[in-house]
């Protein structure tokens, strides 16, 4: 009887950890996508020099998020996002024409991370 209880407890812990991981990835990708919207508004509504604070805030948020995502998600997906984030500020400073393209690619990678970490029949089968 103790083995059954122990087995159920282990399964329950695994389900709770998995649910917590899904919740964290959902929360952080949603927050990063919202901050990316703020960055796009800052680019559209003014000079790039004035958008320094939103870009710095986005980088700080990503650095916090990246630590736990490296534990929860495949490293390759996090690395791709990290490369895109590291390109944003230098492109903003140099007034690069590819900034909008890099932001679109970053958005695509964040959505991809969100979609593929959520449990669905498409991901299971």
mmCIF file of N, CA and C in Angstrom:
data_model
loop_
_atom_site.group_PDB
_atom_site.id
_atom_site.type_symbol
_atom_site.label_atom_id
_atom_site.label_comp_id
_atom_site.label_asym_id
_atom_site.label_seq_id
_atom_site.Cartn_x
_atom_site.Cartn_y
_atom_site.Cartn_z
ATOM 1 N N UNK A 1 0.819 -1.195 0.000
ATOM 2 C CA UNK A 1 0.000 0.000 0.000
ATOM 3 C C UNK A 1 0.866 1.263 0.000
ATOM 4 N N UNK A 2 2.002 1.198 0.688
ATOM 5 C CA UNK A 2 2.888 2.359 0.730
ATOM 6 C C UNK A 2 3.485 2.639 -0.642
ATOM 7 N N UNK A 3 3.738 1.582 -1.417
ATOM 8 C CA UNK A 3 4.276 1.772 -2.761
ATOM 9 C C UNK A 3 3.287 2.491 -3.663
ATOM 10 N N UNK A 4 2.027 2.179 -3.527
ATOM 11 C CA UNK A 4 0.989 2.837 -4.327
ATOM 12 C C UNK A 4 0.929 4.322 -3.969
ATOM 13 N N UNK A 5 0.948 4.625 -2.692
ATOM 14 C CA UNK A 5 0.921 6.022 -2.255
ATOM 15 C C UNK A 5 2.156 6.772 -2.746
ATOM 16 N N UNK A 6 3.302 6.134 -2.641
ATOM 17 C CA UNK A 6 4.537 6.754 -3.110
ATOM 18 C C UNK A 6 4.487 6.996 -4.615
ATOM 19 N N UNK A 7 3.968 6.015 -5.370
ATOM 20 C CA UNK A 7 3.829 6.169 -6.820
ATOM 21 C C UNK A 7 2.896 7.306 -7.181
ATOM 22 N N UNK A 8 1.775 7.392 -6.484
ATOM 23 C CA UNK A 8 0.817 8.475 -6.730
ATOM 24 C C UNK A 8 1.434 9.825 -6.370
ATOM 25 N N UNK A 9 2.172 9.880 -5.282
ATOM 26 C CA UNK A 9 2.822 11.130 -4.877
ATOM 27 C C UNK A 9 3.848 11.567 -5.916
ATOM 28 N N UNK A 10 4.628 10.631 -6.428
ATOM 29 C CA UNK A 10 5.624 10.964 -7.449
ATOM 30 C C UNK A 10 4.950 11.470 -8.709
ATOM 31 N N UNK A 11 3.885 10.796 -9.149
ATOM 32 C CA UNK A 11 3.154 11.257 -10.333
ATOM 33 C C UNK A 11 2.547 12.636 -10.113
ATOM 34 N N UNK A 12 2.023 12.879 -8.936
ATOM 35 C CA UNK A 12 1.441 14.181 -8.623
ATOM 36 C C UNK A 12 2.505 15.274 -8.656
ATOM 37 N N UNK A 13 3.676 14.997 -8.113
ATOM 38 C CA UNK A 13 4.769 15.976 -8.140
ATOM 39 C C UNK A 13 5.182 16.258 -9.579
ATOM 40 N N UNK A 14 5.287 15.239 -10.406
ATOM 41 C CA UNK A 14 5.642 15.435 -11.812
ATOM 42 C C UNK A 14 4.607 16.274 -12.552
ATOM 43 N N UNK A 15 3.338 16.022 -12.299
ATOM 44 C CA UNK A 15 2.277 16.799 -12.944
ATOM 45 C C UNK A 15 2.328 18.256 -12.470
ATOM 46 N N UNK A 16 2.574 18.485 -11.193
ATOM 47 C CA UNK A 16 2.659 19.856 -10.676
ATOM 48 C C UNK A 16 3.861 20.595 -11.246
ATOM 49 N N UNK A 17 4.983 19.933 -11.362
ATOM 50 C CA UNK A 17 6.166 20.567 -11.955
ATOM 51 C C UNK A 17 5.912 20.895 -13.418
ATOM 52 N N UNK A 18 5.297 19.969 -14.129
ATOM 53 C CA UNK A 18 4.990 20.203 -15.541
ATOM 54 C C UNK A 18 4.007 21.369 -15.704
ATOM 55 N N UNK A 19 2.989 21.398 -14.871
ATOM 56 C CA UNK A 19 2.022 22.495 -14.915
ATOM 57 C C UNK A 19 2.654 23.831 -14.570
ATOM 58 N N UNK A 20 3.547 23.841 -13.606
ATOM 59 C CA UNK A 20 4.253 25.066 -13.244
ATOM 60 C C UNK A 20 5.143 25.560 -14.367
ATOM 61 N N UNK A 21 5.774 24.642 -15.056
ATOM 62 C CA UNK A 21 6.619 24.998 -16.189
ATOM 63 C C UNK A 21 5.792 25.616 -17.310
ATOM 64 N N UNK A 22 4.674 24.993 -17.622
ATOM 65 C CA UNK A 22 3.795 25.514 -18.670
ATOM 66 C C UNK A 22 3.305 26.905 -18.286
ATOM 67 N N UNK A 23 2.912 27.091 -17.040
ATOM 68 C CA UNK A 23 2.425 28.392 -16.579
ATOM 69 C C UNK A 23 3.526 29.446 -16.693
ATOM 70 N N UNK A 24 4.747 29.115 -16.260
ATOM 71 C CA UNK A 24 5.845 30.073 -16.301
ATOM 72 C C UNK A 24 6.179 30.475 -17.739
ATOM 73 N N UNK A 25 6.262 29.505 -18.633
ATOM 74 C CA UNK A 25 6.569 29.814 -20.036
ATOM 75 C C UNK A 25 5.474 30.694 -20.632
ATOM 76 N N UNK A 26 4.225 30.387 -20.327
ATOM 77 C CA UNK A 26 3.108 31.195 -20.833
ATOM 78 C C UNK A 26 3.199 32.629 -20.307
ATOM 79 N N UNK A 27 3.419 32.785 -19.001
ATOM 80 C CA UNK A 27 3.506 34.119 -18.404
ATOM 81 C C UNK A 27 4.652 34.936 -19.003
ATOM 82 N N UNK A 28 5.812 34.337 -19.112
ATOM 83 C CA UNK A 28 6.979 35.084 -19.558
ATOM 84 C C UNK A 28 6.920 35.415 -21.047
ATOM 85 N N UNK A 29 6.461 34.494 -21.866
ATOM 86 C CA UNK A 29 6.360 34.811 -23.294
ATOM 87 C C UNK A 29 5.301 35.876 -23.534
ATOM 88 N N UNK A 30 4.214 35.836 -22.798
ATOM 89 C CA UNK A 30 3.187 36.869 -22.923
ATOM 90 C C UNK A 30 3.748 38.234 -22.513
ATOM 91 N N UNK A 31 4.495 38.268 -21.417
ATOM 92 C CA UNK A 31 5.091 39.521 -20.948
ATOM 93 C C UNK A 31 6.110 40.050 -21.959
ATOM 94 N N UNK A 32 6.956 39.172 -22.496
ATOM 95 C CA UNK A 32 7.957 39.606 -23.470
ATOM 96 C C UNK A 32 7.309 40.087 -24.769
ATOM 97 N N UNK A 33 6.243 39.431 -25.195
ATOM 98 C CA UNK A 33 5.542 39.881 -26.399
ATOM 99 C C UNK A 33 4.896 41.248 -26.178
ATOM 100 N N UNK A 34 4.370 41.491 -24.984
ATOM 101 C CA UNK A 34 3.792 42.810 -24.675
ATOM 102 C C UNK A 34 4.882 43.883 -24.676
ATOM 103 N N UNK A 35 6.038 43.567 -24.134
ATOM 104 C CA UNK A 35 7.138 44.538 -24.147
ATOM 105 C C UNK A 35 7.666 44.757 -25.563
ATOM 106 N N UNK A 36 7.598 43.737 -26.390
ATOM 107 C CA UNK A 36 7.999 43.896 -27.791
ATOM 108 C C UNK A 36 7.045 44.837 -28.515
ATOM 109 N N UNK A 37 5.760 44.789 -28.161
ATOM 110 C CA UNK A 37 4.798 45.754 -28.713
ATOM 111 C C UNK A 37 5.175 47.184 -28.319
ATOM 112 N N UNK A 38 5.605 47.366 -27.075
ATOM 113 C CA UNK A 38 6.033 48.688 -26.607
ATOM 114 C C UNK A 38 7.248 49.156 -27.403
ATOM 115 N N UNK A 39 8.177 48.252 -27.673
ATOM 116 C CA UNK A 39 9.355 48.607 -28.471
ATOM 117 C C UNK A 39 8.960 49.046 -29.878
ATOM 118 N N UNK A 40 8.037 48.320 -30.490
ATOM 119 C CA UNK A 40 7.592 48.686 -31.839
ATOM 120 C C UNK A 40 6.900 50.038 -31.841
ATOM 121 N N UNK A 41 6.110 50.328 -30.805
ATOM 122 C CA UNK A 41 5.479 51.644 -30.699
ATOM 123 C C UNK A 41 6.528 52.742 -30.525
ATOM 124 N N UNK A 42 7.563 52.468 -29.740
ATOM 125 C CA UNK A 42 8.622 53.457 -29.525
ATOM 126 C C UNK A 42 9.371 53.736 -30.820
ATOM 127 N N UNK A 43 9.557 52.717 -31.638
ATOM 128 C CA UNK A 43 10.237 52.906 -32.924
ATOM 129 C C UNK A 43 9.360 53.713 -33.878
ATOM 130 N N UNK A 44 8.073 53.419 -33.884
ATOM 131 C CA UNK A 44 7.162 54.093 -34.804
ATOM 132 C C UNK A 44 6.897 55.550 -34.431
ATOM 133 N N UNK A 45 6.899 55.857 -33.143
ATOM 134 C CA UNK A 45 6.449 57.171 -32.681
ATOM 135 C C UNK A 45 7.549 58.156 -32.338
ATOM 136 N N UNK A 46 8.768 57.865 -32.661
ATOM 137 C CA UNK A 46 9.796 58.831 -32.309
ATOM 138 C C UNK A 46 11.169 58.401 -32.770
ATOM 139 N N UNK A 47 12.157 59.216 -32.436
ATOM 140 C CA UNK A 47 13.530 58.862 -32.819
ATOM 141 C C UNK A 47 14.020 57.665 -32.004
ATOM 142 N N UNK A 48 14.922 56.917 -32.601
ATOM 143 C CA UNK A 48 15.438 55.718 -31.948
ATOM 144 C C UNK A 48 16.233 56.041 -30.685
ATOM 145 N N UNK A 49 16.816 57.233 -30.609
ATOM 146 C CA UNK A 49 17.579 57.606 -29.426
ATOM 147 C C UNK A 49 16.667 57.700 -28.200
ATOM 148 N N UNK A 50 15.434 58.096 -28.406
ATOM 149 C CA UNK A 50 14.488 58.228 -27.298
ATOM 150 C C UNK A 50 13.972 56.877 -26.812
ATOM 151 N N UNK A 51 14.208 55.825 -27.566
ATOM 152 C CA UNK A 51 13.698 54.500 -27.218
ATOM 153 C C UNK A 51 14.709 53.682 -26.413
ATOM 154 N N UNK A 52 15.699 54.341 -25.838
ATOM 155 C CA UNK A 52 16.742 53.601 -25.114
ATOM 156 C C UNK A 52 16.188 52.870 -23.891
ATOM 157 N N UNK A 53 15.333 53.519 -23.125
ATOM 158 C CA UNK A 53 14.806 52.900 -21.906
ATOM 159 C C UNK A 53 13.942 51.671 -22.187
ATOM 160 N N UNK A 54 13.008 51.713 -23.146
ATOM 161 C CA UNK A 54 12.238 50.487 -23.427
ATOM 162 C C UNK A 54 13.121 49.323 -23.880
ATOM 163 N N UNK A 55 14.155 49.607 -24.660
ATOM 164 C CA UNK A 55 15.058 48.541 -25.099
ATOM 165 C C UNK A 55 15.835 47.966 -23.916
ATOM 166 N N UNK A 56 16.290 48.832 -23.017
ATOM 167 C CA UNK A 56 17.021 48.368 -21.836
ATOM 168 C C UNK A 56 16.114 47.544 -20.927
ATOM 169 N N UNK A 57 14.869 47.972 -20.779
ATOM 170 C CA UNK A 57 13.914 47.229 -19.953
ATOM 171 C C UNK A 57 13.637 45.852 -20.558
ATOM 172 N N UNK A 58 13.493 45.796 -21.867
ATOM 173 C CA UNK A 58 13.271 44.519 -22.540
ATOM 174 C C UNK A 58 14.454 43.583 -22.317
ATOM 175 N N UNK A 59 15.659 44.090 -22.421
ATOM 176 C CA UNK A 59 16.857 43.262 -22.208
ATOM 177 C C UNK A 59 16.946 42.776 -20.764
ATOM 178 N N UNK A 60 16.611 43.640 -19.805
ATOM 179 C CA UNK A 60 16.621 43.220 -18.398
ATOM 180 C C UNK A 60 15.606 42.116 -18.147
ATOM 181 N N UNK A 61 14.418 42.282 -18.710
ATOM 182 C CA UNK A 61 13.388 41.262 -18.537
ATOM 183 C C UNK A 61 13.821 39.940 -19.174
ATOM 184 N N UNK A 62 14.433 40.013 -20.343
ATOM 185 C CA UNK A 62 14.886 38.789 -20.999
ATOM 186 C C UNK A 62 15.970 38.099 -20.179
ATOM 187 N N UNK A 63 16.903 38.857 -19.617
ATOM 188 C CA UNK A 63 17.970 38.256 -18.822
ATOM 189 C C UNK A 63 17.422 37.526 -17.597
ATOM 190 N N UNK A 64 16.384 38.074 -16.975
ATOM 191 C CA UNK A 64 15.739 37.400 -15.847
ATOM 192 C C UNK A 64 15.038 36.125 -16.309
ATOM 193 N N UNK A 65 14.326 36.225 -17.396
ATOM 194 C CA UNK A 65 13.546 35.112 -17.904
ATOM 195 C C UNK A 65 14.437 33.994 -18.427
ATOM 196 N N UNK A 66 15.525 34.360 -19.074
ATOM 197 C CA UNK A 66 16.407 33.382 -19.714
ATOM 198 C C UNK A 66 16.968 32.368 -18.720
ATOM 199 N N UNK A 67 17.243 32.805 -17.508
ATOM 200 C CA UNK A 67 17.838 31.920 -16.511
ATOM 201 C C UNK A 67 16.960 30.691 -16.268
ATOM 202 N N UNK A 68 15.687 30.913 -16.012
ATOM 203 C CA UNK A 68 14.795 29.783 -15.748
ATOM 204 C C UNK A 68 14.378 29.049 -17.022
ATOM 205 N N UNK A 69 14.269 29.771 -18.125
ATOM 206 C CA UNK A 69 13.912 29.090 -19.372
ATOM 207 C C UNK A 69 14.985 28.090 -19.793
ATOM 208 N N UNK A 70 16.238 28.382 -19.490
ATOM 209 C CA UNK A 70 17.304 27.430 -19.810
ATOM 210 C C UNK A 70 17.131 26.113 -19.074
ATOM 211 N N UNK A 71 16.500 26.149 -17.921
ATOM 212 C CA UNK A 71 16.250 24.934 -17.149
ATOM 213 C C UNK A 71 15.020 24.195 -17.681
ATOM 214 N N UNK A 72 14.016 24.938 -18.139
ATOM 215 C CA UNK A 72 12.728 24.357 -18.483
ATOM 216 C C UNK A 72 12.558 23.984 -19.953
ATOM 217 N N UNK A 73 13.281 24.647 -20.838
ATOM 218 C CA UNK A 73 13.045 24.528 -22.277
ATOM 219 C C UNK A 73 14.335 24.084 -22.948
ATOM 220 N N UNK A 74 14.211 23.517 -24.135
ATOM 221 C CA UNK A 74 15.400 23.132 -24.890
ATOM 222 C C UNK A 74 16.298 24.333 -25.071
ATOM 223 N N UNK A 75 17.565 24.131 -24.861
ATOM 224 C CA UNK A 75 18.558 25.206 -24.923
ATOM 225 C C UNK A 75 18.603 25.862 -26.298
ATOM 226 N N UNK A 76 18.378 25.090 -27.348
ATOM 227 C CA UNK A 76 18.442 25.620 -28.710
ATOM 228 C C UNK A 76 17.421 26.732 -28.929
ATOM 229 N N UNK A 77 16.208 26.540 -28.443
ATOM 230 C CA UNK A 77 15.161 27.556 -28.621
ATOM 231 C C UNK A 77 15.494 28.828 -27.856
ATOM 232 N N UNK A 78 16.022 28.682 -26.664
ATOM 233 C CA UNK A 78 16.386 29.844 -25.860
ATOM 234 C C UNK A 78 17.571 30.562 -26.492
ATOM 235 N N UNK A 79 18.507 29.827 -27.040
ATOM 236 C CA UNK A 79 19.681 30.438 -27.688
ATOM 237 C C UNK A 79 19.279 31.267 -28.896
ATOM 238 N N UNK A 80 18.337 30.772 -29.682
ATOM 239 C CA UNK A 80 17.872 31.524 -30.852
ATOM 240 C C UNK A 80 17.261 32.855 -30.427
ATOM 241 N N UNK A 81 16.466 32.835 -29.377
ATOM 242 C CA UNK A 81 15.851 34.065 -28.882
ATOM 243 C C UNK A 81 16.927 34.996 -28.321
ATOM 244 N N UNK A 82 17.902 34.428 -27.618
ATOM 245 C CA UNK A 82 18.972 35.224 -27.043
ATOM 246 C C UNK A 82 19.782 35.941 -28.126
ATOM 247 N N UNK A 83 20.031 35.282 -29.235
ATOM 248 C CA UNK A 83 20.763 35.908 -30.338
ATOM 249 C C UNK A 83 19.971 37.089 -30.891
ATOM 250 N N UNK A 84 18.671 36.906 -31.072
ATOM 251 C CA UNK A 84 17.838 38.000 -31.592
ATOM 252 C C UNK A 84 17.795 39.179 -30.625
ATOM 253 N N UNK A 85 17.684 38.894 -29.336
ATOM 254 C CA UNK A 85 17.649 39.972 -28.338
ATOM 255 C C UNK A 85 18.980 40.719 -28.313
ATOM 256 N N UNK A 86 20.075 39.991 -28.458
ATOM 257 C CA UNK A 86 21.385 40.651 -28.424
ATOM 258 C C UNK A 86 21.622 41.533 -29.648
ATOM 259 N N UNK A 87 20.894 41.317 -30.720
ATOM 260 C CA UNK A 87 21.040 42.146 -31.921
ATOM 261 C C UNK A 87 20.233 43.439 -31.848
ATOM 262 N N UNK A 88 19.220 43.492 -31.007
ATOM 263 C CA UNK A 88 18.297 44.635 -31.015
ATOM 264 C C UNK A 88 18.969 45.957 -30.675
ATOM 265 N N UNK A 89 19.657 46.022 -29.544
ATOM 266 C CA UNK A 89 20.209 47.307 -29.122
ATOM 267 C C UNK A 89 21.290 47.827 -30.068
ATOM 268 N N UNK A 90 22.229 46.990 -30.537
ATOM 269 C CA UNK A 90 23.194 47.518 -31.521
ATOM 270 C C UNK A 90 22.526 48.018 -32.803
ATOM 271 N N UNK A 91 21.458 47.352 -33.227
ATOM 272 C CA UNK A 91 20.743 47.821 -34.419
ATOM 273 C C UNK A 91 20.037 49.144 -34.147
ATOM 274 N N UNK A 92 19.526 49.310 -32.937
ATOM 275 C CA UNK A 92 18.868 50.572 -32.583
ATOM 276 C C UNK A 92 19.885 51.708 -32.560
ATOM 277 N N UNK A 93 21.040 51.466 -31.995
ATOM 278 C CA UNK A 93 22.073 52.501 -31.886
ATOM 279 C C UNK A 93 22.591 52.908 -33.261
ATOM 280 N N UNK A 94 22.778 51.945 -34.145
ATOM 281 C CA UNK A 94 23.331 52.247 -35.471
ATOM 282 C C UNK A 94 22.250 52.635 -36.478
ATOM 283 N N UNK A 95 20.995 52.690 -36.037
ATOM 284 C CA UNK A 95 19.879 53.046 -36.914
ATOM 285 C C UNK A 95 19.835 52.123 -38.134
ATOM 286 N N UNK A 96 19.906 50.833 -37.852
ATOM 287 C CA UNK A 96 19.944 49.820 -38.900
ATOM 288 C C UNK A 96 18.544 49.610 -39.482
ATOM 289 N N UNK A 97 18.480 49.415 -40.796
ATOM 290 C CA UNK A 97 17.201 49.190 -41.458
ATOM 291 C C UNK A 97 16.599 47.824 -41.125
ATOM 292 N N UNK A 98 17.406 46.922 -40.650
ATOM 293 C CA UNK A 98 16.941 45.573 -40.361
ATOM 294 C C UNK A 98 16.365 45.406 -38.959
ATOM 295 N N UNK A 99 16.260 46.498 -38.207
ATOM 296 C CA UNK A 99 15.743 46.414 -36.842
ATOM 297 C C UNK A 99 14.323 45.865 -36.823
ATOM 298 N N UNK A 100 13.485 46.374 -37.691
ATOM 299 C CA UNK A 100 12.088 45.908 -37.741
ATOM 300 C C UNK A 100 12.036 44.409 -38.092
ATOM 301 N N UNK A 101 12.884 43.983 -39.013
ATOM 302 C CA UNK A 101 12.940 42.575 -39.393
ATOM 303 C C UNK A 101 13.394 41.704 -38.221
ATOM 304 N N UNK A 102 14.376 42.163 -37.482
ATOM 305 C CA UNK A 102 14.865 41.403 -36.324
ATOM 306 C C UNK A 102 13.796 41.306 -35.245
ATOM 307 N N UNK A 103 13.025 42.376 -35.072
ATOM 308 C CA UNK A 103 11.946 42.347 -34.089
ATOM 309 C C UNK A 103 10.841 41.385 -34.522
ATOM 310 N N UNK A 104 10.566 41.331 -35.817
ATOM 311 C CA UNK A 104 9.577 40.383 -36.325
ATOM 312 C C UNK A 104 10.054 38.953 -36.117
ATOM 313 N N UNK A 105 11.327 38.718 -36.360
ATOM 314 C CA UNK A 105 11.885 37.385 -36.147
ATOM 315 C C UNK A 105 11.851 37.003 -34.669
ATOM 316 N N UNK A 106 12.152 37.957 -33.806
ATOM 317 C CA UNK A 106 12.089 37.704 -32.370
ATOM 318 C C UNK A 106 10.669 37.368 -31.939
ATOM 319 N N UNK A 107 9.701 38.114 -32.454
ATOM 320 C CA UNK A 107 8.292 37.826 -32.139
ATOM 321 C C UNK A 107 7.922 36.407 -32.588
ATOM 322 N N UNK A 108 8.355 36.041 -33.789
ATOM 323 C CA UNK A 108 8.064 34.703 -34.303
ATOM 324 C C UNK A 108 8.662 33.632 -33.392
ATOM 325 N N UNK A 109 9.876 33.846 -32.917
ATOM 326 C CA UNK A 109 10.527 32.848 -32.057
ATOM 327 C C UNK A 109 9.864 32.760 -30.693
ATOM 328 N N UNK A 110 9.416 33.880 -30.148
ATOM 329 C CA UNK A 110 8.708 33.853 -28.874
ATOM 330 C C UNK A 110 7.368 33.147 -28.999
ATOM 331 N N UNK A 111 6.651 33.418 -30.076
ATOM 332 C CA UNK A 111 5.370 32.735 -30.314
ATOM 333 C C UNK A 111 5.609 31.247 -30.519
ATOM 334 N N UNK A 112 6.660 30.910 -31.250
ATOM 335 C CA UNK A 112 7.014 29.510 -31.482
ATOM 336 C C UNK A 112 7.311 28.813 -30.152
ATOM 337 N N UNK A 113 8.077 29.463 -29.284
ATOM 338 C CA UNK A 113 8.380 28.893 -27.968
ATOM 339 C C UNK A 113 7.092 28.695 -27.174
ATOM 340 N N UNK A 114 6.232 29.688 -27.173
ATOM 341 C CA UNK A 114 4.969 29.605 -26.444
ATOM 342 C C UNK A 114 4.112 28.460 -26.966
ATOM 343 N N UNK A 115 3.969 28.369 -28.271
ATOM 344 C CA UNK A 115 3.094 27.358 -28.864
ATOM 345 C C UNK A 115 3.602 25.942 -28.644
ATOM 346 N N UNK A 116 4.886 25.734 -28.745
ATOM 347 C CA UNK A 116 5.405 24.387 -28.649
ATOM 348 C C UNK A 116 5.644 23.921 -27.221
ATOM 349 N N UNK A 117 5.535 24.789 -26.262
ATOM 350 C CA UNK A 117 5.637 24.368 -24.869
ATOM 351 C C UNK A 117 4.265 24.140 -24.238
ATOM 352 N N UNK A 118 3.214 24.598 -24.891
ATOM 353 C CA UNK A 118 1.873 24.374 -24.387
ATOM 354 C C UNK A 118 1.413 22.962 -24.753
ATOM 355 N N UNK A 119 0.816 22.249 -23.802
ATOM 356 C CA UNK A 119 0.335 20.908 -24.129
ATOM 357 C C UNK A 119 -0.880 20.973 -25.055
ATOM 358 N N UNK A 120 -0.779 20.316 -26.173
ATOM 359 C CA UNK A 120 -1.893 20.230 -27.115
ATOM 360 C C UNK A 120 -1.769 18.912 -27.863
ATOM 361 N N UNK A 121 -2.835 18.538 -28.532
ATOM 362 C CA UNK A 121 -2.796 17.279 -29.286
ATOM 363 C C UNK A 121 -1.756 17.337 -30.389
ATOM 364 N N UNK A 122 -1.582 18.512 -30.983
ATOM 365 C CA UNK A 122 -0.593 18.666 -32.039
ATOM 366 C C UNK A 122 0.818 18.397 -31.521
ATOM 367 N N UNK A 123 1.114 18.823 -30.288
ATOM 368 C CA UNK A 123 2.442 18.615 -29.721
ATOM 369 C C UNK A 123 2.632 17.185 -29.213
ATOM 370 N N UNK A 124 1.550 16.539 -28.822
ATOM 371 C CA UNK A 124 1.653 15.191 -28.265
ATOM 372 C C UNK A 124 1.743 14.142 -29.363
ATOM 373 N N UNK A 125 0.937 14.322 -30.399
ATOM 374 C CA UNK A 125 0.908 13.304 -31.456
ATOM 375 C C UNK A 125 1.931 13.586 -32.465
#
